[in-house]
Amino acid sequence: MKIQARAVLVALLWAMSFSAARADGPVTIGVNGSDQLARDANISWVRTGSYWAEINPSPGVWDFSIAESRVQGALDRGQQVLFILSGAPAWCGGGSNGATACDIELWKSFVDQVTLHFQGRIAAYEVWNEPDLSGQGAFGVGWDRSLTSYPAYIDYFVEAARIIRRNAPGTLVVGPAMSKSTSRSVTIWEQFDQTNYPDGNASDFVDVVSFHHATTRGDAHSEDVAWDIHDRITNIIRRFNPRNGYKPMWVTEFGWKVAGTNITESTQRVRIKNLLIEMGGGGDGILSGFNIPKAFIYVLKTCDGDEGYGIYRCDNTPRPVVSTYLWTKPFPATQSPSEPRE
């Protein structure tokens, strides 16, 4: 009788946690980039960090000056940090854009150094950046080697998760930070579902599933992107990696580019707001029950080829998404799904 009662209790708790994991609700608004401008916009989560190549510029040399400034600056402003672990040094074979895997022992040493240095200060680590891409020109983007030969991305992820959990218990392990592509991503999702280690299935090392969706398409309205996200979760993640398919989902890059498109700054504002409403389960209900509690706008500000994505212009002046949307929200900025779309 006691055994039966315990089984019923376990089943009830499991059902409650499953239900909670699928609940709709406000979306916490984050941003890619970390300085005072993010806090001025009432944003409480920043996706930032420092490349492996910057922290470990030569063998045995560790320089946390850039990373420390970004992390501690955010903490001093009352923000939480999603730290990206990515960008291998050229000296260990990382290639010209830091996207080629180095020896896994060197990777483990890097993750160990970072997690010990920032122990107790980082809320979440995201392992690599868009590993489903290859041959990209931008530094720190993609995985420029085979997805199946050792060390593969899956090996990097699992080793990083082990170290994070050992050095910073309670810190979330986030990934795999996929781009909008589907071909190589299917391979990665299948690897998570099918790769077993002595200490668990690869999916067990994922606390939060992350992916990206930034668009240059002028005809891509917020509901179009919501349907794209819906299809990606149902037809790719849940199909090829069902073990991870019902975990919290963070969209760690999303936005609309105003330069070189027919998107105006005002349209950028409306579509960002409307997509956040959809992510919380509101609007047309496209993403109702999909559990997207956090979404990070791409990008705070940049003066390079991605300048059009910024919510601030290169001269630090705010675009409407800040001046007539984020500034109207109290810190920490969230978007309720119950608010009507514009």
Short mmCIF file of C-alpha atoms in Angstrom, two decimals:
data_model
loop_
_atom_site.label_atom_id
_atom_site.label_comp_id
_atom_site.label_asym_id
_atom_site.label_seq_id
_atom_site.Cartn_x
_atom_site.Cartn_y
_atom_site.Cartn_z
CA MET A 1 0.00 0.00 0.00
CA LYS A 2 2.83 2.36 0.91
CA ILE A 3 4.63 1.55 -2.32
CA GLN A 4 1.47 2.19 -4.32
CA ALA A 5 0.86 5.53 -2.53
CA ARG A 6 4.44 6.58 -3.20
CA ALA A 7 4.07 5.69 -6.88
CA VAL A 8 0.91 7.78 -7.11
CA LEU A 9 2.68 10.73 -5.41
CA VAL A 10 5.65 10.48 -7.79
CA ALA A 11 3.29 10.38 -10.77
CA LEU A 12 1.39 13.40 -9.44
CA LEU A 13 4.58 15.41 -8.89
CA TRP A 14 5.80 14.47 -12.37
CA ALA A 15 2.49 15.58 -13.90
CA MET A 16 2.63 18.86 -11.96
CA SER A 17 6.19 19.59 -13.11
CA PHE A 18 5.29 18.69 -16.69
CA SER A 19 2.28 20.99 -16.57
CA ALA A 20 4.35 23.82 -15.06
CA ALA A 21 7.01 23.36 -17.72
CA ARG A 22 4.40 23.97 -20.41
CA ALA A 23 2.69 26.95 -18.78
CA ASP A 24 2.32 30.26 -20.58
CA GLY A 25 3.26 33.50 -18.92
CA PRO A 26 5.27 36.71 -19.11
CA VAL A 27 8.45 36.63 -21.17
CA THR A 28 11.55 38.16 -19.60
CA ILE A 29 13.21 40.40 -22.18
CA GLY A 30 16.96 40.02 -22.63
CA VAL A 31 19.42 41.45 -25.12
CA ASN A 32 22.67 40.52 -26.83
CA GLY A 33 25.22 43.00 -25.52
CA SER A 34 26.17 44.41 -22.16
CA ASP A 35 26.64 48.01 -21.13
CA GLN A 36 24.68 50.80 -19.47
CA LEU A 37 22.40 51.11 -22.53
CA ALA A 38 20.89 47.71 -21.72
CA ARG A 39 20.05 48.79 -18.18
CA ASP A 40 18.72 52.12 -19.47
CA ALA A 41 16.27 50.06 -21.55
CA ASN A 42 15.09 48.27 -18.37
CA ILE A 43 16.51 44.96 -19.59
CA SER A 44 17.47 42.54 -16.82
CA TRP A 45 19.22 39.72 -18.71
CA VAL A 46 22.22 40.14 -21.01
CA ARG A 47 23.77 37.59 -23.34
CA THR A 48 27.45 38.39 -23.31
CA GLY A 49 30.88 37.07 -22.37
CA SER A 50 34.29 36.96 -23.95
CA TYR A 51 35.62 34.60 -26.61
CA TRP A 52 37.86 31.71 -25.63
CA ALA A 53 40.49 33.34 -27.87
CA GLU A 54 40.30 36.55 -25.79
CA ILE A 55 40.43 34.84 -22.40
CA ASN A 56 43.15 32.37 -23.38
CA PRO A 57 45.23 34.31 -25.99
CA SER A 58 48.22 31.95 -25.81
CA PRO A 59 48.99 28.62 -24.14
CA GLY A 60 48.84 28.92 -20.36
CA VAL A 61 47.94 32.64 -20.46
CA TRP A 62 44.59 33.75 -19.01
CA ASP A 63 43.17 37.25 -19.40
CA PHE A 64 39.74 37.93 -17.88
CA SER A 65 39.85 41.72 -18.22
CA ILE A 66 37.25 42.02 -21.01
CA ALA A 67 34.99 39.31 -19.62
CA GLU A 68 35.25 40.68 -16.08
CA SER A 69 34.25 44.16 -17.23
CA ARG A 70 31.17 42.85 -19.03
CA VAL A 71 30.05 40.43 -16.34
CA GLN A 72 30.68 42.56 -13.27
CA GLY A 73 29.31 45.62 -15.02
CA ALA A 74 26.04 43.80 -15.65
CA LEU A 75 25.89 42.53 -12.08
CA ASP A 76 26.55 46.01 -10.71
CA ARG A 77 23.55 47.20 -12.73
CA GLY A 78 21.34 44.50 -11.22
CA GLN A 79 21.29 42.30 -14.33
CA GLN A 80 21.79 38.58 -14.81
CA VAL A 81 24.24 37.10 -17.30
CA LEU A 82 23.92 34.41 -19.94
CA PHE A 83 27.61 33.80 -20.72
CA ILE A 84 28.51 32.34 -24.13
CA LEU A 85 31.34 29.80 -24.25
CA SER A 86 32.61 29.95 -27.83
CA GLY A 87 35.38 31.13 -30.18
CA ALA A 88 38.47 28.89 -30.10
CA PRO A 89 41.99 30.42 -30.30
CA ALA A 90 43.99 30.13 -33.52
CA TRP A 91 47.01 28.87 -31.54
CA CYS A 92 45.22 25.61 -30.69
CA GLY A 93 43.73 25.12 -34.16
CA GLY A 94 40.54 27.14 -33.83
CA GLY A 95 40.90 28.61 -37.32
CA SER A 96 40.54 32.20 -38.49
CA ASN A 97 37.03 32.61 -37.08
CA GLY A 98 37.37 30.44 -33.96
CA ALA A 99 34.89 27.87 -35.21
CA THR A 100 37.09 24.77 -35.39
CA ALA A 101 37.24 22.51 -32.35
CA CYS A 102 40.57 22.37 -30.54
CA ASP A 103 41.78 19.44 -28.47
CA ILE A 104 39.05 18.66 -25.96
CA GLU A 105 41.44 18.82 -23.00
CA LEU A 106 42.19 22.45 -23.90
CA TRP A 107 38.43 23.12 -24.10
CA LYS A 108 37.91 21.54 -20.69
CA SER A 109 40.68 23.67 -19.25
CA PHE A 110 39.06 26.82 -20.67
CA VAL A 111 35.62 25.98 -19.26
CA ASP A 112 37.19 25.10 -15.91
CA GLN A 113 39.03 28.43 -15.73
CA VAL A 114 35.93 30.45 -16.66
CA THR A 115 33.54 28.71 -14.30
CA LEU A 116 35.96 28.96 -11.39
CA HIS A 117 36.72 32.62 -12.08
CA PHE A 118 33.03 33.57 -12.21
CA GLN A 119 31.85 31.11 -9.58
CA GLY A 120 28.56 32.30 -8.11
CA ARG A 121 28.20 35.23 -10.51
CA ILE A 122 26.88 33.69 -13.76
CA ALA A 123 23.21 32.68 -13.99
CA ALA A 124 23.54 30.54 -17.13
CA TYR A 125 26.15 29.36 -19.62
CA GLU A 126 25.37 28.81 -23.30
CA VAL A 127 27.67 26.30 -24.95
CA TRP A 128 28.94 27.50 -28.34
CA ASN A 129 27.17 29.70 -30.89
CA GLU A 130 25.21 28.31 -33.84
CA PRO A 131 27.05 24.96 -34.20
CA ASP A 132 24.68 23.95 -37.00
CA LEU A 133 26.45 26.45 -39.30
CA SER A 134 29.83 26.05 -40.98
CA GLY A 135 32.03 28.19 -43.19
CA GLN A 136 30.85 31.47 -41.69
CA GLY A 137 32.94 34.59 -41.96
CA ALA A 138 32.07 36.13 -38.59
CA PHE A 139 34.25 35.24 -35.63
CA GLY A 140 32.64 32.93 -33.09
CA VAL A 141 29.89 31.68 -35.39
CA GLY A 142 29.51 28.04 -36.45
CA TRP A 143 31.28 24.71 -36.10
CA ASP A 144 33.84 24.21 -38.86
CA ARG A 145 34.50 20.51 -38.58
CA SER A 146 32.61 17.27 -38.79
CA LEU A 147 29.66 16.86 -36.45
CA THR A 148 30.48 13.18 -36.02
CA SER A 149 34.27 12.97 -35.62
CA TYR A 150 35.75 13.39 -32.14
CA PRO A 151 35.65 15.92 -30.60
CA ALA A 152 32.22 16.72 -32.00
CA TYR A 153 30.00 19.52 -30.74
CA ILE A 154 28.08 17.04 -28.60
CA ASP A 155 31.35 16.14 -26.82
CA TYR A 156 32.14 19.80 -26.20
CA PHE A 157 28.67 20.35 -24.81
CA VAL A 158 28.68 17.40 -22.42
CA GLU A 159 32.18 18.11 -21.11
CA ALA A 160 31.26 21.76 -20.52
CA ALA A 161 28.06 20.76 -18.70
CA ARG A 162 29.95 18.40 -16.40
CA ILE A 163 32.42 21.14 -15.46
CA ILE A 164 29.70 23.78 -14.97
CA ARG A 165 27.75 21.49 -12.68
CA ARG A 166 30.86 20.65 -10.69
CA ASN A 167 32.22 24.21 -10.34
CA ALA A 168 28.96 26.18 -10.32
CA PRO A 169 26.10 24.00 -9.08
CA GLY A 170 22.71 25.50 -9.82
CA THR A 171 23.97 27.44 -12.84
CA LEU A 172 21.87 26.65 -15.91
CA VAL A 173 23.42 24.86 -18.90
CA VAL A 174 21.91 26.25 -22.09
CA GLY A 175 22.20 25.11 -25.71
CA PRO A 176 22.64 24.25 -28.47
CA ALA A 177 22.10 27.88 -29.67
CA MET A 178 21.02 26.79 -33.16
CA SER A 179 20.61 29.20 -36.07
CA LYS A 180 17.61 29.06 -38.41
CA SER A 181 19.14 26.27 -40.54
CA THR A 182 17.72 22.75 -40.47
CA SER A 183 20.13 20.40 -42.26
CA ARG A 184 22.99 20.10 -39.77
CA SER A 185 20.72 20.88 -36.83
CA VAL A 186 18.87 17.59 -37.32
CA THR A 187 22.16 15.74 -36.86
CA ILE A 188 22.87 17.59 -33.62
CA TRP A 189 19.39 17.02 -32.20
CA GLU A 190 19.64 13.31 -33.05
CA GLN A 191 23.03 13.13 -31.33
CA PHE A 192 21.58 14.60 -28.14
CA ASP A 193 18.83 11.98 -28.16
CA GLN A 194 20.93 8.99 -29.12
CA THR A 195 24.32 9.58 -27.44
CA ASN A 196 24.79 7.88 -24.08
CA TYR A 197 27.60 8.33 -21.57
CA PRO A 198 28.28 6.47 -18.33
CA ASP A 199 26.72 9.36 -16.41
CA GLY A 200 23.65 9.78 -18.60
CA ASN A 201 22.16 10.48 -21.98
CA ALA A 202 23.49 13.63 -23.67
CA SER A 203 20.07 15.27 -23.33
CA ASP A 204 20.35 14.98 -19.54
CA PHE A 205 23.06 17.65 -19.62
CA VAL A 206 20.73 20.29 -21.10
CA ASP A 207 18.82 22.46 -18.65
CA VAL A 208 17.44 24.95 -21.18
CA VAL A 209 17.07 24.51 -24.95
CA SER A 210 18.13 27.57 -26.97
CA PHE A 211 17.88 28.64 -30.58
CA HIS A 212 17.96 31.80 -32.72
CA HIS A 213 15.62 33.54 -35.10
CA ALA A 214 16.79 36.93 -36.42
CA THR A 215 15.35 37.90 -39.79
CA THR A 216 16.14 40.29 -42.63
CA ARG A 217 12.92 39.44 -44.45
CA GLY A 218 10.70 42.48 -44.82
CA ASP A 219 7.62 40.30 -45.28
CA ALA A 220 8.21 38.25 -42.12
CA HIS A 221 5.62 39.45 -39.64
CA SER A 222 5.68 38.41 -35.99
CA GLU A 223 3.09 35.67 -36.55
CA ASP A 224 5.17 34.29 -39.43
CA VAL A 225 8.17 33.99 -37.12
CA ALA A 226 5.96 32.49 -34.40
CA TRP A 227 4.86 29.78 -36.86
CA ASP A 228 8.52 29.19 -37.81
CA ILE A 229 9.37 28.70 -34.13
CA HIS A 230 6.32 26.45 -33.66
CA ASP A 231 7.40 24.29 -36.59
CA ARG A 232 10.99 24.13 -35.42
CA ILE A 233 10.01 22.94 -31.95
CA THR A 234 7.36 20.44 -33.09
CA ASN A 235 8.89 19.15 -36.33
CA ILE A 236 12.60 19.26 -35.50
CA ILE A 237 13.36 19.40 -31.77
CA ARG A 238 10.49 17.22 -30.54
CA ARG A 239 10.75 14.88 -33.50
CA PHE A 240 14.50 14.27 -33.41
CA ASN A 241 15.24 14.99 -29.75
CA PRO A 242 12.05 14.31 -27.75
CA ARG A 243 14.09 14.04 -24.53
CA ASN A 244 14.68 17.80 -24.76
CA GLY A 245 11.47 18.74 -26.53
CA TYR A 246 9.49 19.80 -23.46
CA LYS A 247 12.16 21.66 -21.55
CA PRO A 248 12.17 25.47 -21.21
CA MET A 249 13.02 27.12 -24.54
CA TRP A 250 15.01 30.36 -24.69
CA VAL A 251 15.22 32.28 -27.95
CA THR A 252 18.68 33.75 -27.41
CA GLU A 253 18.73 35.80 -30.62
CA PHE A 254 15.71 37.33 -32.37
CA GLY A 255 14.96 40.59 -34.12
CA TRP A 256 14.39 42.49 -37.34
CA LYS A 257 16.99 44.35 -39.35
CA VAL A 258 16.00 47.83 -40.47
CA ALA A 259 19.02 48.64 -42.68
CA GLY A 260 18.85 47.31 -46.22
CA THR A 261 15.26 46.06 -45.84
CA ASN A 262 11.79 47.56 -46.13
CA ILE A 263 11.45 47.38 -42.33
CA THR A 264 11.14 50.78 -40.68
CA GLU A 265 12.29 51.43 -37.14
CA SER A 266 8.66 51.69 -36.05
CA THR A 267 7.88 48.35 -37.70
CA GLN A 268 10.87 46.79 -35.92
CA ARG A 269 9.37 47.93 -32.61
CA VAL A 270 5.90 46.54 -33.33
CA ARG A 271 7.16 43.17 -34.55
CA ILE A 272 9.50 42.68 -31.61
CA LYS A 273 6.67 43.45 -29.17
CA ASN A 274 4.15 41.26 -30.99
CA LEU A 275 6.52 38.30 -31.18
CA LEU A 276 7.20 38.55 -27.45
CA ILE A 277 3.43 38.41 -26.88
CA GLU A 278 3.24 35.28 -29.07
CA MET A 279 6.20 33.71 -27.22
CA GLY A 280 4.32 34.04 -23.95
CA GLY A 281 1.32 32.22 -25.39
CA GLY A 282 -0.76 35.29 -26.30
CA GLY A 283 -1.73 36.83 -29.62
CA ASP A 284 -3.00 34.13 -31.95
CA GLY A 285 -1.89 31.47 -29.44
CA ILE A 286 0.57 30.03 -31.96
CA LEU A 287 3.12 29.32 -29.21
CA SER A 288 0.69 28.66 -26.36
CA GLY A 289 2.10 25.92 -24.13
CA PHE A 290 5.59 26.03 -25.64
CA ASN A 291 7.25 27.49 -22.51
CA ILE A 292 9.45 30.31 -23.80
CA PRO A 293 10.15 32.26 -20.59
CA LYS A 294 13.10 34.31 -21.92
CA ALA A 295 13.94 35.93 -25.25
CA PHE A 296 17.04 37.95 -26.11
CA ILE A 297 16.81 40.70 -28.71
CA TYR A 298 19.59 40.77 -31.30
CA VAL A 299 21.29 43.20 -30.76
CA LEU A 300 21.79 46.06 -28.24
CA LYS A 301 24.02 48.14 -30.49
CA THR A 302 26.64 47.48 -33.11
CA CYS A 303 28.40 49.61 -35.70
CA ASP A 304 29.34 46.82 -38.10
CA GLY A 305 27.31 45.03 -40.78
CA ASP A 306 24.61 44.09 -38.27
CA GLU A 307 24.00 47.69 -37.23
CA GLY A 308 20.44 47.56 -38.54
CA TYR A 309 19.49 44.98 -35.91
CA GLY A 310 20.40 47.26 -33.01
CA ILE A 311 17.78 48.66 -30.68
CA TYR A 312 20.17 51.57 -30.29
CA ARG A 313 21.76 53.30 -33.26
CA CYS A 314 25.53 53.44 -33.60
CA ASP A 315 25.54 56.93 -32.02
CA ASN A 316 23.80 55.53 -28.88
CA THR A 317 20.45 57.13 -29.66
CA PRO A 318 17.49 54.81 -29.05
CA ARG A 319 15.31 53.37 -31.76
CA PRO A 320 11.54 53.26 -31.11
CA VAL A 321 11.74 49.74 -29.67
CA VAL A 322 13.53 51.40 -26.76
CA SER A 323 12.06 54.90 -26.63
CA THR A 324 8.37 53.98 -27.07
CA TYR A 325 8.34 50.37 -25.82
CA LEU A 326 11.06 49.30 -23.39
CA TRP A 327 11.18 52.68 -21.67
CA THR A 328 7.48 52.30 -20.85
CA LYS A 329 8.21 49.14 -18.82
CA PRO A 330 9.50 48.94 -15.27
CA PHE A 331 12.74 47.10 -14.58
CA PRO A 332 12.95 44.15 -15.10
CA ALA A 333 11.24 44.41 -18.49
CA THR A 334 8.81 41.63 -19.28
CA GLN A 335 6.06 41.18 -21.84
CA SER A 336 2.69 39.85 -20.74
CA PRO A 337 0.91 37.49 -23.15
CA SER A 338 -2.42 39.05 -22.20
CA GLU A 339 -1.58 42.40 -23.77
CA PRO A 340 -3.12 42.82 -27.23
CA ARG A 341 -0.81 42.90 -30.22
CA GLU A 342 -0.42 46.11 -32.16
#
